[in-house]
Amino acid sequence: MAQLRLLSDMDIHITGPGTGQMYQTFLSDGSVTINLGKLKNSSYQRSTTTYASFMEQYMTAGAPYIKGLYYPINERRNGIKKKELVTLIQRAAKLITDGFRLPVNSRENLAADGQIFIEMCEKDVTFCREVTVRAPLRETSCFDMWAEDMVHEVRQWSSQGFISGKRRIRCPLNHTLLRQLRQKYNIVHETT
């Protein structure tokens, strides 16, 4: 009970992906949560990509009584830097001091990669159906995913897909549209 009381009195909640994201549900109206993200490394054949992963963005998007901030997506691969963290805390404090409109639009509470996921769904009906509709005989890899994996074209989202047993698994994705949206949202996609 003491932990819940502490959370409800907290103005700024700082966490990374995982269980810590679940606590934002207990924040009071007008609080700010800061998601620091983590790094994901994925490899397919010879290429390795490192990218930011915020994972449970849906928790922040589903809490219209708080504001969500995210560590700068293109800077996260350089580690967590004190200057960036202080800037985020100052932004959060200013939001709390100045106040912000409630309810917060769910889309505003997503990181850039989460917003790309929403926009992909709006513009590509086939993609949206594959990632949201569970049906018999439908490839489960297409809805067993995190938005950032799709944004960075990892595994089933790469143009080659991946091999599982004797099957090549590849989900329908308009790569041209995705690359345009990555550019629109200024997400750097690096393959080394």
PDB file of C-alpha atoms in Angstrom:
ATOM      1  CA  MET A   1       0.000   0.000   0.000  1.00  0.00           C
ATOM      2  CA  ALA A   2       2.868   2.382   0.789  1.00  0.00           C
ATOM      3  CA  GLN A   3       4.273   1.860  -2.709  1.00  0.00           C
ATOM      4  CA  LEU A   4       0.933   2.784  -4.318  1.00  0.00           C
ATOM      5  CA  ARG A   5       0.709   5.886  -2.136  1.00  0.00           C
ATOM      6  CA  LEU A   6       4.225   6.875  -3.188  1.00  0.00           C
ATOM      7  CA  LEU A   7       3.313   6.468  -6.864  1.00  0.00           C
ATOM      8  CA  SER A   8       0.149   8.524  -6.516  1.00  0.00           C
ATOM      9  CA  ASP A   9       2.181  11.360  -4.929  1.00  0.00           C
ATOM     10  CA  MET A  10       4.865  11.262  -7.631  1.00  0.00           C
ATOM     11  CA  ASP A  11       4.899  14.056 -10.210  1.00  0.00           C
ATOM     12  CA  ILE A  12       7.659  12.684 -12.450  1.00  0.00           C
ATOM     13  CA  HIS A  13       8.089   8.953 -13.054  1.00  0.00           C
ATOM     14  CA  ILE A  14      11.304   7.837 -14.787  1.00  0.00           C
ATOM     15  CA  THR A  15      11.599   4.274 -16.015  1.00  0.00           C
ATOM     16  CA  GLY A  16      12.733   2.031 -18.805  1.00  0.00           C
ATOM     17  CA  PRO A  17      10.765  -0.664 -20.627  1.00  0.00           C
ATOM     18  CA  GLY A  18       9.280  -3.582 -18.754  1.00  0.00           C
ATOM     19  CA  THR A  19       7.534  -3.857 -15.407  1.00  0.00           C
ATOM     20  CA  GLY A  20       8.400  -0.276 -14.451  1.00  0.00           C
ATOM     21  CA  GLN A  21       6.058   0.904 -17.200  1.00  0.00           C
ATOM     22  CA  MET A  22       3.117  -0.720 -15.455  1.00  0.00           C
ATOM     23  CA  TYR A  23       3.420   1.639 -12.473  1.00  0.00           C
ATOM     24  CA  GLN A  24       2.467   4.720 -14.494  1.00  0.00           C
ATOM     25  CA  THR A  25      -1.145   3.557 -14.255  1.00  0.00           C
ATOM     26  CA  PHE A  26      -1.093   4.642 -10.601  1.00  0.00           C
ATOM     27  CA  LEU A  27       0.250   8.156 -11.196  1.00  0.00           C
ATOM     28  CA  SER A  28      -2.057  11.033 -10.361  1.00  0.00           C
ATOM     29  CA  ASP A  29      -3.660  13.287 -12.962  1.00  0.00           C
ATOM     30  CA  GLY A  30      -1.200  15.748 -14.463  1.00  0.00           C
ATOM     31  CA  SER A  31       1.911  13.641 -13.793  1.00  0.00           C
ATOM     32  CA  VAL A  32       4.630  12.990 -16.376  1.00  0.00           C
ATOM     33  CA  THR A  33       6.298   9.673 -17.148  1.00  0.00           C
ATOM     34  CA  ILE A  34       9.688   9.534 -18.855  1.00  0.00           C
ATOM     35  CA  ASN A  35      10.587   6.364 -20.764  1.00  0.00           C
ATOM     36  CA  LEU A  36      14.363   6.014 -21.114  1.00  0.00           C
ATOM     37  CA  GLY A  37      14.081   3.058 -23.465  1.00  0.00           C
ATOM     38  CA  LYS A  38      16.646   0.349 -23.960  1.00  0.00           C
ATOM     39  CA  LEU A  39      18.867  -0.765 -26.802  1.00  0.00           C
ATOM     40  CA  LYS A  40      17.951  -3.691 -28.993  1.00  0.00           C
ATOM     41  CA  ASN A  41      20.442  -5.482 -31.164  1.00  0.00           C
ATOM     42  CA  SER A  42      19.140  -7.630 -33.942  1.00  0.00           C
ATOM     43  CA  SER A  43      20.997  -9.459 -36.613  1.00  0.00           C
ATOM     44  CA  TYR A  44      19.964 -11.086 -39.814  1.00  0.00           C
ATOM     45  CA  GLN A  45      22.743 -12.805 -41.686  1.00  0.00           C
ATOM     46  CA  ARG A  46      25.632 -10.319 -41.711  1.00  0.00           C
ATOM     47  CA  SER A  47      23.885  -7.080 -40.812  1.00  0.00           C
ATOM     48  CA  THR A  48      23.443  -5.875 -37.250  1.00  0.00           C
ATOM     49  CA  THR A  49      21.201  -2.995 -36.273  1.00  0.00           C
ATOM     50  CA  THR A  50      21.139  -1.268 -32.889  1.00  0.00           C
ATOM     51  CA  TYR A  51      18.063   0.801 -32.181  1.00  0.00           C
ATOM     52  CA  ALA A  52      16.044   2.311 -29.338  1.00  0.00           C
ATOM     53  CA  SER A  53      13.234   0.247 -27.885  1.00  0.00           C
ATOM     54  CA  PHE A  54      10.542   1.857 -25.723  1.00  0.00           C
ATOM     55  CA  MET A  55       8.346  -1.270 -25.725  1.00  0.00           C
ATOM     56  CA  GLU A  56       5.205  -0.681 -23.596  1.00  0.00           C
ATOM     57  CA  GLN A  57       4.225   2.635 -25.190  1.00  0.00           C
ATOM     58  CA  TYR A  58       0.624   1.436 -25.143  1.00  0.00           C
ATOM     59  CA  MET A  59       0.619   1.906 -21.356  1.00  0.00           C
ATOM     60  CA  THR A  60       1.396   5.606 -21.748  1.00  0.00           C
ATOM     61  CA  ALA A  61      -0.955   6.016 -24.712  1.00  0.00           C
ATOM     62  CA  GLY A  62      -3.719   4.400 -22.653  1.00  0.00           C
ATOM     63  CA  ALA A  63      -3.304   6.797 -19.713  1.00  0.00           C
ATOM     64  CA  PRO A  64      -4.840  10.099 -20.875  1.00  0.00           C
ATOM     65  CA  TYR A  65      -4.379  11.681 -17.444  1.00  0.00           C
ATOM     66  CA  ILE A  66      -0.557  11.741 -17.712  1.00  0.00           C
ATOM     67  CA  LYS A  67       1.950  13.032 -20.263  1.00  0.00           C
ATOM     68  CA  GLY A  68       4.597  10.735 -21.723  1.00  0.00           C
ATOM     69  CA  LEU A  69       8.096  11.827 -22.693  1.00  0.00           C
ATOM     70  CA  TYR A  70      10.746   9.664 -24.344  1.00  0.00           C
ATOM     71  CA  TYR A  71      14.524   9.739 -24.436  1.00  0.00           C
ATOM     72  CA  PRO A  72      15.552  11.104 -27.866  1.00  0.00           C
ATOM     73  CA  ILE A  73      15.191   8.092 -30.152  1.00  0.00           C
ATOM     74  CA  ASN A  74      18.299   8.716 -32.262  1.00  0.00           C
ATOM     75  CA  GLU A  75      20.466   9.514 -29.237  1.00  0.00           C
ATOM     76  CA  ARG A  76      19.574   6.409 -27.225  1.00  0.00           C
ATOM     77  CA  ARG A  77      22.098   4.198 -29.045  1.00  0.00           C
ATOM     78  CA  ASN A  78      24.830   6.395 -27.497  1.00  0.00           C
ATOM     79  CA  GLY A  79      23.758   5.392 -23.989  1.00  0.00           C
ATOM     80  CA  ILE A  80      21.903   7.484 -21.415  1.00  0.00           C
ATOM     81  CA  LYS A  81      23.608  10.843 -21.094  1.00  0.00           C
ATOM     82  CA  LYS A  82      23.199  13.122 -18.078  1.00  0.00           C
ATOM     83  CA  LYS A  83      22.542  16.204 -20.243  1.00  0.00           C
ATOM     84  CA  GLU A  84      19.667  14.502 -22.134  1.00  0.00           C
ATOM     85  CA  LEU A  85      18.170  13.172 -18.900  1.00  0.00           C
ATOM     86  CA  VAL A  86      18.328  16.571 -17.194  1.00  0.00           C
ATOM     87  CA  THR A  87      16.675  18.143 -20.255  1.00  0.00           C
ATOM     88  CA  LEU A  88      13.839  15.589 -20.077  1.00  0.00           C
ATOM     89  CA  ILE A  89      13.346  16.207 -16.343  1.00  0.00           C
ATOM     90  CA  GLN A  90      13.267  19.972 -16.952  1.00  0.00           C
ATOM     91  CA  ARG A  91      10.670  19.489 -19.728  1.00  0.00           C
ATOM     92  CA  ALA A  92       8.584  17.329 -17.396  1.00  0.00           C
ATOM     93  CA  ALA A  93       8.805  19.917 -14.604  1.00  0.00           C
ATOM     94  CA  LYS A  94       7.762  22.686 -17.008  1.00  0.00           C
ATOM     95  CA  LEU A  95       4.789  20.640 -18.212  1.00  0.00           C
ATOM     96  CA  ILE A  96       3.690  20.110 -14.613  1.00  0.00           C
ATOM     97  CA  THR A  97       4.261  23.746 -13.611  1.00  0.00           C
ATOM     98  CA  ASP A  98       2.558  25.189 -16.700  1.00  0.00           C
ATOM     99  CA  GLY A  99      -0.090  22.480 -16.797  1.00  0.00           C
ATOM    100  CA  PHE A 100      -1.206  20.561 -19.863  1.00  0.00           C
ATOM    101  CA  ARG A 101      -4.588  19.779 -21.347  1.00  0.00           C
ATOM    102  CA  LEU A 102      -6.316  16.627 -20.132  1.00  0.00           C
ATOM    103  CA  PRO A 103      -7.184  14.215 -21.498  1.00  0.00           C
ATOM    104  CA  VAL A 104      -3.922  13.835 -23.416  1.00  0.00           C
ATOM    105  CA  ASN A 105      -4.454  12.547 -26.944  1.00  0.00           C
ATOM    106  CA  SER A 106      -3.193   8.952 -26.983  1.00  0.00           C
ATOM    107  CA  ARG A 107      -1.098   9.569 -30.086  1.00  0.00           C
ATOM    108  CA  GLU A 108       0.740  12.416 -28.333  1.00  0.00           C
ATOM    109  CA  ASN A 109       1.780   9.920 -25.665  1.00  0.00           C
ATOM    110  CA  LEU A 110       3.664   7.731 -28.142  1.00  0.00           C
ATOM    111  CA  ALA A 111       7.315   7.922 -29.163  1.00  0.00           C
ATOM    112  CA  ALA A 112       8.076   8.555 -32.834  1.00  0.00           C
ATOM    113  CA  ASP A 113       8.200   4.831 -33.660  1.00  0.00           C
ATOM    114  CA  GLY A 114       4.789   4.308 -32.039  1.00  0.00           C
ATOM    115  CA  GLN A 115       3.395   7.155 -34.122  1.00  0.00           C
ATOM    116  CA  ILE A 116       4.814   5.532 -37.254  1.00  0.00           C
ATOM    117  CA  PHE A 117       3.011   2.305 -36.330  1.00  0.00           C
ATOM    118  CA  ILE A 118      -0.310   4.196 -36.087  1.00  0.00           C
ATOM    119  CA  GLU A 119       0.292   6.014 -39.369  1.00  0.00           C
ATOM    120  CA  MET A 120       1.238   2.751 -41.116  1.00  0.00           C
ATOM    121  CA  CYS A 121      -2.087   1.321 -39.955  1.00  0.00           C
ATOM    122  CA  GLU A 122      -3.962   4.371 -41.238  1.00  0.00           C
ATOM    123  CA  LYS A 123      -2.310   4.228 -44.667  1.00  0.00           C
ATOM    124  CA  ASP A 124      -1.874   0.481 -45.260  1.00  0.00           C
ATOM    125  CA  VAL A 125      -4.991  -1.626 -44.653  1.00  0.00           C
ATOM    126  CA  THR A 126      -3.230  -4.944 -45.339  1.00  0.00           C
ATOM    127  CA  PHE A 127      -0.494  -4.169 -42.815  1.00  0.00           C
ATOM    128  CA  CYS A 128      -3.049  -3.073 -40.215  1.00  0.00           C
ATOM    129  CA  ARG A 129      -5.108  -6.236 -40.637  1.00  0.00           C
ATOM    130  CA  GLU A 130      -2.000  -8.428 -40.303  1.00  0.00           C
ATOM    131  CA  VAL A 131      -0.902  -6.795 -37.045  1.00  0.00           C
ATOM    132  CA  THR A 132      -4.285  -6.403 -35.369  1.00  0.00           C
ATOM    133  CA  VAL A 133      -6.573  -9.258 -36.451  1.00  0.00           C
ATOM    134  CA  ARG A 134      -5.935 -12.681 -34.998  1.00  0.00           C
ATOM    135  CA  ALA A 135      -7.482 -15.396 -37.129  1.00  0.00           C
ATOM    136  CA  PRO A 136      -6.989 -19.115 -37.736  1.00  0.00           C
ATOM    137  CA  LEU A 137      -4.204 -19.870 -40.227  1.00  0.00           C
ATOM    138  CA  ARG A 138      -2.811 -16.331 -40.004  1.00  0.00           C
ATOM    139  CA  GLU A 139       0.942 -16.029 -39.420  1.00  0.00           C
ATOM    140  CA  THR A 140       1.344 -15.218 -35.710  1.00  0.00           C
ATOM    141  CA  SER A 141       4.716 -13.528 -36.224  1.00  0.00           C
ATOM    142  CA  CYS A 142       2.882 -10.597 -37.793  1.00  0.00           C
ATOM    143  CA  PHE A 143       1.164  -9.633 -34.557  1.00  0.00           C
ATOM    144  CA  ASP A 144       3.812 -10.922 -32.155  1.00  0.00           C
ATOM    145  CA  MET A 145       5.882  -7.761 -32.354  1.00  0.00           C
ATOM    146  CA  TRP A 146       6.984  -4.427 -30.965  1.00  0.00           C
ATOM    147  CA  ALA A 147       6.499  -1.302 -33.078  1.00  0.00           C
ATOM    148  CA  GLU A 148      10.229  -0.581 -33.079  1.00  0.00           C
ATOM    149  CA  ASP A 149      11.005  -3.964 -34.670  1.00  0.00           C
ATOM    150  CA  MET A 150       8.732  -3.128 -37.589  1.00  0.00           C
ATOM    151  CA  VAL A 151      10.108   0.419 -37.862  1.00  0.00           C
ATOM    152  CA  HIS A 152      13.653  -0.967 -38.131  1.00  0.00           C
ATOM    153  CA  GLU A 153      12.652  -3.834 -40.447  1.00  0.00           C
ATOM    154  CA  VAL A 154      13.848  -6.604 -38.145  1.00  0.00           C
ATOM    155  CA  ARG A 155      13.211 -10.332 -38.706  1.00  0.00           C
ATOM    156  CA  GLN A 156       9.695 -10.809 -40.144  1.00  0.00           C
ATOM    157  CA  TRP A 157       9.641  -7.133 -41.137  1.00  0.00           C
ATOM    158  CA  SER A 158      12.801  -7.243 -43.242  1.00  0.00           C
ATOM    159  CA  SER A 159      12.378  -7.652 -46.978  1.00  0.00           C
ATOM    160  CA  GLN A 160      14.021 -11.103 -46.664  1.00  0.00           C
ATOM    161  CA  GLY A 161      12.069 -12.206 -43.594  1.00  0.00           C
ATOM    162  CA  PHE A 162      13.679 -14.978 -41.567  1.00  0.00           C
ATOM    163  CA  ILE A 163      13.869 -18.757 -41.644  1.00  0.00           C
ATOM    164  CA  SER A 164      12.117 -20.803 -38.964  1.00  0.00           C
ATOM    165  CA  GLY A 165      12.624 -24.500 -39.517  1.00  0.00           C
ATOM    166  CA  LYS A 166      11.970 -24.907 -43.227  1.00  0.00           C
ATOM    167  CA  ARG A 167       9.677 -21.874 -43.513  1.00  0.00           C
ATOM    168  CA  ARG A 168      10.531 -18.341 -44.513  1.00  0.00           C
ATOM    169  CA  ILE A 169       8.479 -15.976 -42.379  1.00  0.00           C
ATOM    170  CA  ARG A 170       7.830 -12.549 -43.826  1.00  0.00           C
ATOM    171  CA  CYS A 171       5.014 -10.169 -42.961  1.00  0.00           C
ATOM    172  CA  PRO A 172       3.430  -7.788 -45.471  1.00  0.00           C
ATOM    173  CA  LEU A 173       4.977  -4.364 -45.140  1.00  0.00           C
ATOM    174  CA  ASN A 174       5.066  -1.422 -47.498  1.00  0.00           C
ATOM    175  CA  HIS A 175       8.794  -0.722 -47.125  1.00  0.00           C
ATOM    176  CA  THR A 176       8.595   2.404 -49.290  1.00  0.00           C
ATOM    177  CA  LEU A 177       5.907   3.929 -47.054  1.00  0.00           C
ATOM    178  CA  LEU A 178       7.781   2.895 -43.908  1.00  0.00           C
ATOM    179  CA  ARG A 179      10.992   4.540 -45.126  1.00  0.00           C
ATOM    180  CA  GLN A 180       9.083   7.729 -45.963  1.00  0.00           C
ATOM    181  CA  LEU A 181       7.585   7.758 -42.464  1.00  0.00           C
ATOM    182  CA  ARG A 182      10.971   7.138 -40.832  1.00  0.00           C
ATOM    183  CA  GLN A 183      12.198  10.192 -42.696  1.00  0.00           C
ATOM    184  CA  LYS A 184       9.096  12.206 -41.709  1.00  0.00           C
ATOM    185  CA  TYR A 185       9.603  11.347 -38.021  1.00  0.00           C
ATOM    186  CA  ASN A 186      13.379  11.796 -38.313  1.00  0.00           C
ATOM    187  CA  ILE A 187      14.275   8.281 -37.183  1.00  0.00           C
ATOM    188  CA  VAL A 188      17.777   7.266 -38.178  1.00  0.00           C
ATOM    189  CA  HIS A 189      17.942   3.671 -39.367  1.00  0.00           C
ATOM    190  CA  GLU A 190      21.463   2.300 -39.378  1.00  0.00           C
ATOM    191  CA  THR A 191      22.636  -1.057 -40.643  1.00  0.00           C
ATOM    192  CA  THR A 192      26.251  -2.052 -40.123  1.00  0.00           C
TER     193      THR A 192
END
